[in-house]
Coordinates of C-alpha atoms and ligand atoms in Angstrom, one line a residue:
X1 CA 17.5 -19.9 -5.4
X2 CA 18.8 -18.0 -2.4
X3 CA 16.5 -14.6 -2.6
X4 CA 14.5 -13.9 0.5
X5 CA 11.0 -15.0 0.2
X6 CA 9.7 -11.5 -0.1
X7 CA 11.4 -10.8 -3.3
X8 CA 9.8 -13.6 -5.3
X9 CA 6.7 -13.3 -3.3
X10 CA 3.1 -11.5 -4.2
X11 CA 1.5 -9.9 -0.8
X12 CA -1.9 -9.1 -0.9
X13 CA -3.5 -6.2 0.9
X14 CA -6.5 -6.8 2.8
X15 CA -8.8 -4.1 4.1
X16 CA -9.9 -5.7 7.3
X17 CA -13.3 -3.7 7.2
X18 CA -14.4 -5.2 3.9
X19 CA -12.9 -8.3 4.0
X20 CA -15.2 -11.0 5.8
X21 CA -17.6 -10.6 8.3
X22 CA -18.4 -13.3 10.8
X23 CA -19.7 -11.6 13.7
X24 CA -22.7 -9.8 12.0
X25 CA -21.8 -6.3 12.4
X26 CA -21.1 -5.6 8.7
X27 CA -17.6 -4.6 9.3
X28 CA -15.0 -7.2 8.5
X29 CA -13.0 -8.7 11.2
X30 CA -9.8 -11.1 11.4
X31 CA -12.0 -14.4 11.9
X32 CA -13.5 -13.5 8.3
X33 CA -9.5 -13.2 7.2
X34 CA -9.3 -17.0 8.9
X35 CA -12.1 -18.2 6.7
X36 CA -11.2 -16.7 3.8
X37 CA -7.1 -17.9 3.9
X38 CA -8.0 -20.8 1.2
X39 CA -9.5 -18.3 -1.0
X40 CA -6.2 -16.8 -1.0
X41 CA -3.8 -19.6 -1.0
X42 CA -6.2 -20.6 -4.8
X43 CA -5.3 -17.1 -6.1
X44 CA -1.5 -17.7 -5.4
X45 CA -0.6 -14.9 -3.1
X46 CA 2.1 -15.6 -0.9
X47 CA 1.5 -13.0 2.1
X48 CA -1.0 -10.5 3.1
X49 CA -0.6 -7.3 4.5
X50 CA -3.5 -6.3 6.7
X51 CA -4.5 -2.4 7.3
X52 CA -4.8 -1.6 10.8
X53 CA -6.6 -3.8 13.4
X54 CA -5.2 -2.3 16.6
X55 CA -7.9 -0.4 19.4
X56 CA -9.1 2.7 17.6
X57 CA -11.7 5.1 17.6
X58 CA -11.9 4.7 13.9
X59 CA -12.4 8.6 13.3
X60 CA -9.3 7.2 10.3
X61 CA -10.8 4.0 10.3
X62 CA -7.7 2.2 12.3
X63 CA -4.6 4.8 11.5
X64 CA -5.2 6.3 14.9
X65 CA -4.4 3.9 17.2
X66 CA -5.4 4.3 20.9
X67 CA -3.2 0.8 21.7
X68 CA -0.5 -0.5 19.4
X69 CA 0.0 -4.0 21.0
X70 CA -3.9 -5.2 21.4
X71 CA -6.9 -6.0 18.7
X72 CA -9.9 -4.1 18.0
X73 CA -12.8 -5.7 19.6
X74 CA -14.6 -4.9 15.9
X75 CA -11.8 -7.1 15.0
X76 CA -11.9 -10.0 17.4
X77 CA -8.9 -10.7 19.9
X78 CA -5.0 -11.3 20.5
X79 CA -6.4 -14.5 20.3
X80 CA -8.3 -14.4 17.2
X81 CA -5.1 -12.8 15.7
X82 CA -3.0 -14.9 17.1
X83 CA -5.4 -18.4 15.6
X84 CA -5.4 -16.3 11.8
X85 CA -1.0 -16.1 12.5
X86 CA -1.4 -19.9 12.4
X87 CA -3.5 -20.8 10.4
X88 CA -2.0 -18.7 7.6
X89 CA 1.4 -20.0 8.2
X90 CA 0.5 -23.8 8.0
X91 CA -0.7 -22.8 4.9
X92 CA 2.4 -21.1 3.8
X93 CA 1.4 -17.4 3.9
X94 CA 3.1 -14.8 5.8
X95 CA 1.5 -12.4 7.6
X96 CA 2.7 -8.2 7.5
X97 CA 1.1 -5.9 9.9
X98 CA 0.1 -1.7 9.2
X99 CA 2.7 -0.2 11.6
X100 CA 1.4 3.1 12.5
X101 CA 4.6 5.2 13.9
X102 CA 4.0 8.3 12.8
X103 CA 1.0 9.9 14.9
X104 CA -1.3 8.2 16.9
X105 CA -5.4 8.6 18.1
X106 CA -5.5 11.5 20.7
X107 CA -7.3 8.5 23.0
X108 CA -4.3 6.9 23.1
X109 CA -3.1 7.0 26.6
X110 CA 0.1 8.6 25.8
X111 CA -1.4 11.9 24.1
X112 CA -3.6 11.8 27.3
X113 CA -1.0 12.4 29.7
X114 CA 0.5 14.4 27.4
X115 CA -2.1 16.7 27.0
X116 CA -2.7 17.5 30.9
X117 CA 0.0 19.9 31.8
X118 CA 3.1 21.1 30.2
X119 CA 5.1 19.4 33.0
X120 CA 3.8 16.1 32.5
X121 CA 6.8 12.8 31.5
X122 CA 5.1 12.4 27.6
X123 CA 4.8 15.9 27.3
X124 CA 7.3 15.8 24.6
X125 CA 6.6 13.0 23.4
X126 CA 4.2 14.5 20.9
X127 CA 5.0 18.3 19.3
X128 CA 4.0 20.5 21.6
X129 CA 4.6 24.7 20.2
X130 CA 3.5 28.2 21.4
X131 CA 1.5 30.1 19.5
X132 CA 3.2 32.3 17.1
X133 CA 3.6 36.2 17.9
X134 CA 0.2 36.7 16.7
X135 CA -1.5 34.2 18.6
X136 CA -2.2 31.9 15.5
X137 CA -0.5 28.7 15.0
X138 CA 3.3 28.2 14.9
X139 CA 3.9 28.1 11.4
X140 CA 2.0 28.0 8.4
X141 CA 2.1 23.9 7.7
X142 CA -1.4 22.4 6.1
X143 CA -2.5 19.1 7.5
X144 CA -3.1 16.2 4.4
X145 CA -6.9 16.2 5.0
X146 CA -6.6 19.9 4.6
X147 CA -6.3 23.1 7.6
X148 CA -3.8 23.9 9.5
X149 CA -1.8 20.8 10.9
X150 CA -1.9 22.4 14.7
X151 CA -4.9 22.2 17.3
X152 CA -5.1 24.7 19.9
X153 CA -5.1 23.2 23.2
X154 CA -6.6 25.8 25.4
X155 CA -6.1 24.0 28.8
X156 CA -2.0 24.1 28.3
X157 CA -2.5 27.1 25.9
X158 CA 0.0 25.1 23.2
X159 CA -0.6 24.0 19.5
X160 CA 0.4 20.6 19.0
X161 CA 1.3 19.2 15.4
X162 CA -0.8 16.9 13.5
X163 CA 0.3 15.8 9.6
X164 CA -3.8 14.2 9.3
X165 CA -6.6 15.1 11.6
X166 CA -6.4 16.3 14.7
X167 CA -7.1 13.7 16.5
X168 CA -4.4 12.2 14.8
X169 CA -1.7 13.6 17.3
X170 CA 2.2 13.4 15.4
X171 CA 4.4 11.7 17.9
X172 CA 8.2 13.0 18.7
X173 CA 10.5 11.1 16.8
X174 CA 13.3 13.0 18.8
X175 CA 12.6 11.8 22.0
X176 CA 14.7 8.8 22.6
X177 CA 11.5 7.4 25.3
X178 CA 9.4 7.5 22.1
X179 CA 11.7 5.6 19.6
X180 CA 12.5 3.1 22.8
X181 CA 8.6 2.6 23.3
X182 CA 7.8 2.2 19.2
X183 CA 10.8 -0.2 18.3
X184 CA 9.4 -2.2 22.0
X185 CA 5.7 -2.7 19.4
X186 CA 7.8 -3.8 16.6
X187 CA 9.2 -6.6 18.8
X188 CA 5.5 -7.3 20.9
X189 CA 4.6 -8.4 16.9
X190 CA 7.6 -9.9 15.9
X191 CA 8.0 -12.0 18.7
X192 CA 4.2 -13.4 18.1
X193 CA 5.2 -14.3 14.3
X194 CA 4.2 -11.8 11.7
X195 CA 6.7 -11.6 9.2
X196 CA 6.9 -8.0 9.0
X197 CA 5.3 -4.4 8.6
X198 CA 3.9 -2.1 6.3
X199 CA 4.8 1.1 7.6
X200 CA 2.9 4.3 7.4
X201 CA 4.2 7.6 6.4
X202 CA 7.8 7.1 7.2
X203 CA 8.8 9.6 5.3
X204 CA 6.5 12.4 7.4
X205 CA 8.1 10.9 10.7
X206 CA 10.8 14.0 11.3
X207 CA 10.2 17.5 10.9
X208 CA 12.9 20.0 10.9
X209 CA 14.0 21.0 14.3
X210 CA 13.2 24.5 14.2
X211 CA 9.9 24.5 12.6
X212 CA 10.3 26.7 8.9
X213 CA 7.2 27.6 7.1
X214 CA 6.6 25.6 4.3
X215 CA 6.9 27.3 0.6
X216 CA 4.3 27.7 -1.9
X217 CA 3.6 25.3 -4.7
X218 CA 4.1 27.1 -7.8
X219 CA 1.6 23.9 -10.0
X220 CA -0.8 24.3 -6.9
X221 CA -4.6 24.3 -8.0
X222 CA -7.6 24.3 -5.7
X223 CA -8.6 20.4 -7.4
X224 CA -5.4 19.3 -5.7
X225 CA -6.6 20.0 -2.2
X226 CA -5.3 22.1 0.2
X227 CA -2.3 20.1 1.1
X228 CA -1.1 21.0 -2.1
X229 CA -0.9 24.7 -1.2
X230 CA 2.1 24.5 0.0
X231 CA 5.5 22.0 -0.6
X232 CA 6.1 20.1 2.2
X233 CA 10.1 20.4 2.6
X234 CA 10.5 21.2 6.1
X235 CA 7.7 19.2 7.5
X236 CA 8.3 15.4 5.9
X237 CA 11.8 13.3 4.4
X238 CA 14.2 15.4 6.6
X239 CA 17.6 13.2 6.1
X240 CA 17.2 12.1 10.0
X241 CA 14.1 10.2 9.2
X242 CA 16.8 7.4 7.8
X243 CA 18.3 7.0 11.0
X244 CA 14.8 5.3 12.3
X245 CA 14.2 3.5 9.3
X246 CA 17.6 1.6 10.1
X247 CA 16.9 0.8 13.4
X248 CA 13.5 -0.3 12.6
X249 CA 15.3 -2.5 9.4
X250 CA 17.9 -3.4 12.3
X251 CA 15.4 -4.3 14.5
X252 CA 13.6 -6.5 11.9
X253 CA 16.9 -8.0 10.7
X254 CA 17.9 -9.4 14.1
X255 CA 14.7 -11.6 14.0
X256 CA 16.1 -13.2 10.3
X257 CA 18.2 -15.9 12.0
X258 CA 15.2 -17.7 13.7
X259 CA 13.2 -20.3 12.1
X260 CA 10.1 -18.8 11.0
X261 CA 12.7 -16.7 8.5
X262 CA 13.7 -12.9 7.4
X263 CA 11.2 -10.6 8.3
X264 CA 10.4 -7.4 5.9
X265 CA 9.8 -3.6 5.8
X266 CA 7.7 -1.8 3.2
X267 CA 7.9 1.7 3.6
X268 CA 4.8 3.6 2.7
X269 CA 6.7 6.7 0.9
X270 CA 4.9 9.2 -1.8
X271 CA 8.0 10.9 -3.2
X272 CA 9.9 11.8 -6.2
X273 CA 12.0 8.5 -7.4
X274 CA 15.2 9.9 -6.6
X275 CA 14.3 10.9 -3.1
X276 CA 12.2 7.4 -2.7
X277 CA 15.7 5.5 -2.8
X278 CA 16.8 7.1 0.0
X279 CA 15.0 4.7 1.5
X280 CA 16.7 1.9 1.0
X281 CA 19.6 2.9 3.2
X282 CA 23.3 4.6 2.5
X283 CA 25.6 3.7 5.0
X284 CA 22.9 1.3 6.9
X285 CA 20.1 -0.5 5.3
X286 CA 16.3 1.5 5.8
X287 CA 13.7 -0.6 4.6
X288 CA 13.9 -3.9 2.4
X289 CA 11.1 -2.2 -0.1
X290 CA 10.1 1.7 -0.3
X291 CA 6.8 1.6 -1.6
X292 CA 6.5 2.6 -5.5
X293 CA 3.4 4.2 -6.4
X294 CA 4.4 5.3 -9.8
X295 CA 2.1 2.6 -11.6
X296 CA -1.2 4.7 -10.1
X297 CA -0.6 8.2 -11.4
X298 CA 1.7 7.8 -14.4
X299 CA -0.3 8.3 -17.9
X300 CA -0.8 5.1 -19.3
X301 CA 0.8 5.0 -22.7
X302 CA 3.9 2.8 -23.7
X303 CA 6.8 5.5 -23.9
X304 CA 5.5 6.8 -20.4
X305 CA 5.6 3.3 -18.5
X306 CA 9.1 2.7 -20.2
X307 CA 10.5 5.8 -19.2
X308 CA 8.8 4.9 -16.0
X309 CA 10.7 1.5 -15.2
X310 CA 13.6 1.6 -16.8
X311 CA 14.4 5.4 -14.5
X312 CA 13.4 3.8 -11.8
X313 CA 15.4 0.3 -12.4
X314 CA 18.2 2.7 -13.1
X315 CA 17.5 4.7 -10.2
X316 CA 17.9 1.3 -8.0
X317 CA 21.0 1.3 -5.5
X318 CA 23.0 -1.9 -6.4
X319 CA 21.1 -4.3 -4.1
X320 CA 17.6 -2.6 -3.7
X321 CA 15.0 -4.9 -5.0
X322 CA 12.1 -3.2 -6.8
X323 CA 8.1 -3.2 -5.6
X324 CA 5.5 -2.2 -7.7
X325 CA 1.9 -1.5 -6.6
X326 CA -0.9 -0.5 -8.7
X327 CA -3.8 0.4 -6.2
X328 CA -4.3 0.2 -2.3
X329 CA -7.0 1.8 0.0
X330 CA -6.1 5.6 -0.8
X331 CA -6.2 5.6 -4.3
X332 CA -8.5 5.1 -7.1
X333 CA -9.2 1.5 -8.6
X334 CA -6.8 0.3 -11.5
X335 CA -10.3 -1.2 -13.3
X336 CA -11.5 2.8 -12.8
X337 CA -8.4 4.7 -13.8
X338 CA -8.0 2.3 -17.1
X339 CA -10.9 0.7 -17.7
X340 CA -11.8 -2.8 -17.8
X341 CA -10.1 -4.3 -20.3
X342 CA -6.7 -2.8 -19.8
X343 CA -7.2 -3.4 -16.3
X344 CA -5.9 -7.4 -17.3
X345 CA -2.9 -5.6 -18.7
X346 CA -2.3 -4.1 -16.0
X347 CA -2.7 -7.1 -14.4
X348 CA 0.0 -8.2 -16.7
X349 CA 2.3 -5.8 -16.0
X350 CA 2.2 -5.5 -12.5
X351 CA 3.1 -9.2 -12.6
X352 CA 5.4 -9.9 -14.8
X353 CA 7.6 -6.5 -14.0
X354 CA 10.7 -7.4 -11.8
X355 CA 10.0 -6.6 -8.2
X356 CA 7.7 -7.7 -5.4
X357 CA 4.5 -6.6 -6.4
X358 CA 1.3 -5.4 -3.9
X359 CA -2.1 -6.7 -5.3
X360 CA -5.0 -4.7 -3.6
X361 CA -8.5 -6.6 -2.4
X362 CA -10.6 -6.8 -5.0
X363 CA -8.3 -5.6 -7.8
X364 CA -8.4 -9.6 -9.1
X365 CA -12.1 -9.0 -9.7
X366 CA -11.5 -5.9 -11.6
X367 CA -13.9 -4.2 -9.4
X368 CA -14.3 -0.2 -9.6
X369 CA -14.5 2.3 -7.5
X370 CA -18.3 2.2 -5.9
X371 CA -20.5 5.5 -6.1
X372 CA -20.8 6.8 -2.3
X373 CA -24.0 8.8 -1.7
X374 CA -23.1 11.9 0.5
X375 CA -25.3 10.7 3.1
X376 CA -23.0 7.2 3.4
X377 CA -20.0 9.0 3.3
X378 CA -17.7 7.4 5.9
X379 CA -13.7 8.7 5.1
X380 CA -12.8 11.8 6.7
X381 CA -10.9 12.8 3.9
X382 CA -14.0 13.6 1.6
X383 CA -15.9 14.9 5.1
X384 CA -13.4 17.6 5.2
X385 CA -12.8 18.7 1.4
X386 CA -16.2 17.3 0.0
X387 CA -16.8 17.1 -4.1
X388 CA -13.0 16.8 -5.2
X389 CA -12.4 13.3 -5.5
X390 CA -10.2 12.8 -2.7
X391 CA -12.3 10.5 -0.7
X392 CA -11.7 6.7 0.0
X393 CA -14.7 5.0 0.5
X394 CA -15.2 3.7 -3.1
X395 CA -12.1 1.9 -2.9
X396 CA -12.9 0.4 0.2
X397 CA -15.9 -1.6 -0.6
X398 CA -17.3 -4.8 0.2
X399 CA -15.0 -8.1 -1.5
X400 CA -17.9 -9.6 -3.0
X401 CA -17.5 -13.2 -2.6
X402 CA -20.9 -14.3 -4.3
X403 CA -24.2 -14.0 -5.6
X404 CA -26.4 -14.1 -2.1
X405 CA -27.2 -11.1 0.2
X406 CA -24.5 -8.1 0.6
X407 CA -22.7 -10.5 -1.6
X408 CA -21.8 -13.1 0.9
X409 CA -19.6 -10.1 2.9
X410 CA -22.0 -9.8 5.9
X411 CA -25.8 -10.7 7.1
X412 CA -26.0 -6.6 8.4
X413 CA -25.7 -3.9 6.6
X414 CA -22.4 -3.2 5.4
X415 CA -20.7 -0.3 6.6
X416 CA -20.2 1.1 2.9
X417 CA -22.4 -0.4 -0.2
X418 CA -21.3 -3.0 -2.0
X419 CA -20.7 -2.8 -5.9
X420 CA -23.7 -2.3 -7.5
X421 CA -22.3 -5.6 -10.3
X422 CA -21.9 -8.0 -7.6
X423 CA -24.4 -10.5 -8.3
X424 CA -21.6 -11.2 -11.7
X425 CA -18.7 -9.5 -10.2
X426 CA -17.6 -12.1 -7.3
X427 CA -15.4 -14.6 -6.8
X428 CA -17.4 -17.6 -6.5
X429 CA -19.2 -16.7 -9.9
X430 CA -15.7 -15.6 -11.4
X431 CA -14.1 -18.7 -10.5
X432 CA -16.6 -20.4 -12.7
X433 CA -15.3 -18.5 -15.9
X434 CA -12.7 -19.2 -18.1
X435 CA -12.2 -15.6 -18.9
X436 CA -12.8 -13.8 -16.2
X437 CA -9.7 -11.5 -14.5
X438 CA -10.1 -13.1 -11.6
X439 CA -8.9 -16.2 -13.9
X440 CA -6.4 -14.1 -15.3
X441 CA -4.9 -13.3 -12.2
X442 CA -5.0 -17.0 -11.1
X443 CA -2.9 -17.9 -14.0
X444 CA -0.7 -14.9 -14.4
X445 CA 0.1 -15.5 -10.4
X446 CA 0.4 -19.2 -10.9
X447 CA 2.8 -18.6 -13.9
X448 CA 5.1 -16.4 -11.9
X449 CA 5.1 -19.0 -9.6
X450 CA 6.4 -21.7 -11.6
X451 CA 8.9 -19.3 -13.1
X452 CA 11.7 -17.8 -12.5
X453 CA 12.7 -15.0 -15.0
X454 CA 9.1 -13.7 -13.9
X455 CA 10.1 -13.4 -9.9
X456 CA 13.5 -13.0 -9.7
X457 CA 14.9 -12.6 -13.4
X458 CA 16.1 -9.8 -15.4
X459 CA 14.1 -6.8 -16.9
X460 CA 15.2 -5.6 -20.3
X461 CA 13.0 -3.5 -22.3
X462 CA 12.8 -4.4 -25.9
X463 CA 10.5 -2.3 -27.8
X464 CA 8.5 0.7 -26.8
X465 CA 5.9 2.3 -29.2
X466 CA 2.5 5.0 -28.1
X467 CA 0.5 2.1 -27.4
X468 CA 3.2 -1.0 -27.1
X469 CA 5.5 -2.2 -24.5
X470 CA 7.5 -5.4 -24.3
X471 CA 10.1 -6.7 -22.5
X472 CA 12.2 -9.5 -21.8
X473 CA 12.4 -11.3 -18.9
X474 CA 15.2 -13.9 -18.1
X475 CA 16.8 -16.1 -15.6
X476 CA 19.7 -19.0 -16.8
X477 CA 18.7 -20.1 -19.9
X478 CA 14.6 -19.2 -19.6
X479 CA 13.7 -16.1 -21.4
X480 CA 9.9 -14.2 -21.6
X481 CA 8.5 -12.1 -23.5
X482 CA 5.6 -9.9 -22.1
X483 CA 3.8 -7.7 -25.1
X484 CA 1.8 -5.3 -24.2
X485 CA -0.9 -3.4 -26.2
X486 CA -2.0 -0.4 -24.3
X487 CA -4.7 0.5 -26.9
X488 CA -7.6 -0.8 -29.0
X489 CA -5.8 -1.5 -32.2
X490 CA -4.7 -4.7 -33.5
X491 CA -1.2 -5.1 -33.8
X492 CA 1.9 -7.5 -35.5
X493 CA 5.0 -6.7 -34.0
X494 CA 8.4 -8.0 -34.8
X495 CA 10.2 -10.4 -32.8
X496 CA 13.6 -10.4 -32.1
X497 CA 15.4 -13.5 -34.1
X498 CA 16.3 -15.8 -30.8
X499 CA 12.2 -15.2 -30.4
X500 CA 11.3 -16.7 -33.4
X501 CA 8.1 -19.0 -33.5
X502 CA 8.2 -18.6 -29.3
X503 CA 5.4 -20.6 -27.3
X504 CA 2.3 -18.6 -25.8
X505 CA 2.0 -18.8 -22.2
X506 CA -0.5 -17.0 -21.3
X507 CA -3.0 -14.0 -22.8
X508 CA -5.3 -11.5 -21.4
X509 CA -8.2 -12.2 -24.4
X510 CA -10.0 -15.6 -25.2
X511 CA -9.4 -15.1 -28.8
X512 CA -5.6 -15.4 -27.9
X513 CA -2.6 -14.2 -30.4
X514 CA -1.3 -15.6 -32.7
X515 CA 2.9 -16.1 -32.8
X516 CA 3.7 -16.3 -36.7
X517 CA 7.3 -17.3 -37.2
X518 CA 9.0 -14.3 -36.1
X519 CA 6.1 -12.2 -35.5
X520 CA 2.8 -11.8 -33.1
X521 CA 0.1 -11.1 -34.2
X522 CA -2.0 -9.2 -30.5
X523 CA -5.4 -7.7 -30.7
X524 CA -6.8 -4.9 -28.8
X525 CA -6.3 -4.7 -25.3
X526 CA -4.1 -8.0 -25.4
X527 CA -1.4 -9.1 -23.2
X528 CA 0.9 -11.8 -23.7
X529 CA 3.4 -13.9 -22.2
X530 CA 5.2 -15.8 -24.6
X531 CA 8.2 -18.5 -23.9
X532 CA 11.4 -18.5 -26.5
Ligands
NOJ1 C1 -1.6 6.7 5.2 C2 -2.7 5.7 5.1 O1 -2.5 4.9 4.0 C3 -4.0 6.5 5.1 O2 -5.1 5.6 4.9 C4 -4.1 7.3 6.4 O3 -5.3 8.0 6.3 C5 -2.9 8.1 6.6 N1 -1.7 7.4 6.4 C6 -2.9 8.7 8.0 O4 -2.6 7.6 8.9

């Protein structure tokens, strides 16, 4: 096999806040990540990605970074990361960092100087604008947590640009200085040993030059948040933004030679699938995997996910590798949006489809998204558009790990509640059951592990119905079949003839089905893997 490890790999996002605490803070920190790494190895992940743990005044809790090359102290140390780096490769994980490029905290000593006078050296390296004719701001762009996306700064008499909140200053991707100073972090990380980045944004990382108001949104309604008033075509994926991505792949590319292996770029990138491709590169490679988000939103119902895949596997340029993910610290809970038991078919089918696949904290426990009273309301998001949904906190809850005290997180108080289930929902007590998800996941991961038409073979859909999907997965002579039922009814479905009397690998319910000569026999809810 001659794929890059990140193709037939699983990584794992950790939230380092509500991962492990060990220094009795209740926030999580990268010691608790150490402690934790076996944990990991017995699920069957094969990297984690950790959300930021850089210096920050946490008003985004970590995605405004006042210092992109040190540690939190709420984290621990260089050191401490440094020990975790270690300890996770001996054990044959790799380690991806959050890389932050696109904005940073308005502490960070850059936007400082920046901010004193119009005449100051990193003036422009953040977007500096007069006011428009009226006094107001330059143009009419929204920032993502809603209001305008430019702060008055009264002492230069300037608006600056912010996509987030304003203390979330966006950086000038067209200043040479800045692109010189970013790629300089990239290599600060690289050259310690993390085996590559999750990077934020990239596809808000140019603006066009001259500043045009953004257009309405025709489908805009108020539930949507404000963002959503407007389209954002001049303010985010301007065709210069792939430019960066290719230095940053090049960049990440010219540490592949060394021992410790390739290094890799996920891109975080909410768009359209044809504009999402972009990102793998034309002429030069962007990033090894563009995030796709698609599993999150789409309508779950068979004809919709097989539309879904097989566009998108169309959509593919000839050597892009796929990546699924199906939930991550912005974004409801799979187990919420679907419900418990077709959260294991979920499970399913985010592991069995072909592509590297992100597995979210938690999301092996089937845990849901955790009721927030308004007064423990942390996320900025819901503090600026309260009551819509749009805020983060339940999906970035405590991992419950077992039955004792703040379920084994911390000995404080947590920074956000834990799930109110956890005394049955955690991993020591759903390690001890046969049937539990997190046993599901265990298998499903171990499965893909031993083989190889689930990493790295091919996808070909064989039979789609409202509440059916399956497909065949194959590599030299192995071929799976994954059934899906997406709904409650028991179904027999048909087997193609070199399928006939197939073995059952693996299936989401106790009561498993049943393969009947050419036919198999699944019950609500079920998932199967079966072996011709
Ligand atoms: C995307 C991150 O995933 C999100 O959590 C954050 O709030 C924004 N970027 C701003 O950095």
């Amino acid at each position: 096999m001659t794929a890059p490890w990140w193709q037939a790999s699983v990584i794992y996002q950790i939230y380092p806040r509500s991962f492990q605490d060990t220094n009795n803070d209740g926030i999580g920190d990268l010691r608790g990540i150490e402690c934790r790494l076996d944990y990991l190895v017995s699920l069957g992940v094969d990297a984690i990605w950790i959300s930021p743990i850089y210096p920050s005044p946490m008003v985004d809790f970590g995605y405004d970074v006042a210092d992109y090359c040190g540690v939190d102290p709420r984290f621990g140390t260089l050191a401490d990361f440094d020990a975790l780096l270690m300890q996770a490769h001996r054990r044959g994980l790799k380690v991806l960092l959050d890389f932050v490029p696109n904005h940073t905290s308005d502490r960070h000593p850059w936007f400082v100087e920046s901010r004193t006078s119009k005449e100051n050296q990193k003036r422009n390296w953040y977007i500096w604008r007069d006011p428009a004719a009226d006094g107001g701001p330059p143009n009419n762009w929204i920032s993502d947590f809603g209001g305008s996306a430019w702060e008055w700064d009264k002492v230069t008499r300037q608006y600056y640009y912010h996509a987030f909140l304003k203390e979330q200053p966006d950086l000038n991707w067209r200043h040479p200085d800045v692109q010189a100073a970013m790629y300089d972090v990239m290599r600060f990380w690289f050259d310690r040993g993390v085996d590559g980045f999750r990077i934020d944004v990239l596809w808000h990382m140019l603006k066009a030059a001259d500043f045009p108001d953004n257009p309405p949104n025709p489908a805009y309604r108020s539930e949507m948040g404000e963002m959503h008033r407007l389209l954002q075509l001049h303010s985010t994926d301007q065709p210069e933004v792939h430019g960066i991505a290719a230095e940053m792949r090049e960049i990440a590319d010219s540490y592949g030679a060394m021992g410790r292996g390739k290094r890799v770029l996920l891109g975080e990138i909410y768009l359209p699938v044809e504009r999402l491709m972009h990102y793998y590169g034309g002429e030069r490679p962007g990033v090894h995997l563009p995030l796709n988000f698609q599993l999150i939103d789409t309508q779950w119902e068979g004809r919709a996910l097989a539309t879904l895949i097989t566009d998108y596997e169309a959509a593919l340029p000839l050597d892009g590798w796929p990546n699924w993910v199906l939930g991550n610290h912005d974004r409801p809970r799979v187990a919420t949006k679907r419900g418990q038991a077709q959260a294991r078919v979920a499970a399913v089918l985010l592991l069995t489809l072909r592509g590297t696949p992100t597995l979210y904290y938690g999301d092996e426990l089937g845990l849901s998204d955790v009721a927030i009273e308004p007064s423990q309301v942390r996320d900025p998001r819901e503090l600026r558009e309260p009551g819509l949904g749009l805020g983060r906190d339940p999906v970035r809850t405590p991992m419950p790990w077992d039955a004792s005290e703040n379920a084994g997180f911390t000995t404080a108080k947590p920074w956000l509640p834990s799930n109110a289930d956890s005394l049955t929902r955690n991993v020591a007590r759903m390690t001890e059951e046969s049937q539990s998800i997190l046993t599901l996941y265990r298998r499903l991961l171990a499965l893909r592990r031993d083989c190889l038409a689930l990493s790295i073979g091919e996808f070909v859909l064989l039979n789609v119905e409202d509440e059916i999907l399956v497909y065949q997965r194959r590599y030299d002579a192995q071929r799976l079949i994954v059934a899906l039922n997406l709904g409650g009814q028991a179904r027999r479905l048909q087997l193609p003839d070199w399928a006939r009397d197939s073995r059952l690998l693996l299936s989401t319910v106790e009561d498993a089905a049943l393969v009947e000569g050419d036919a198999v026999l699944l019950r609500s809810n079920e998932a199967v893997v079966l072996e011709a």
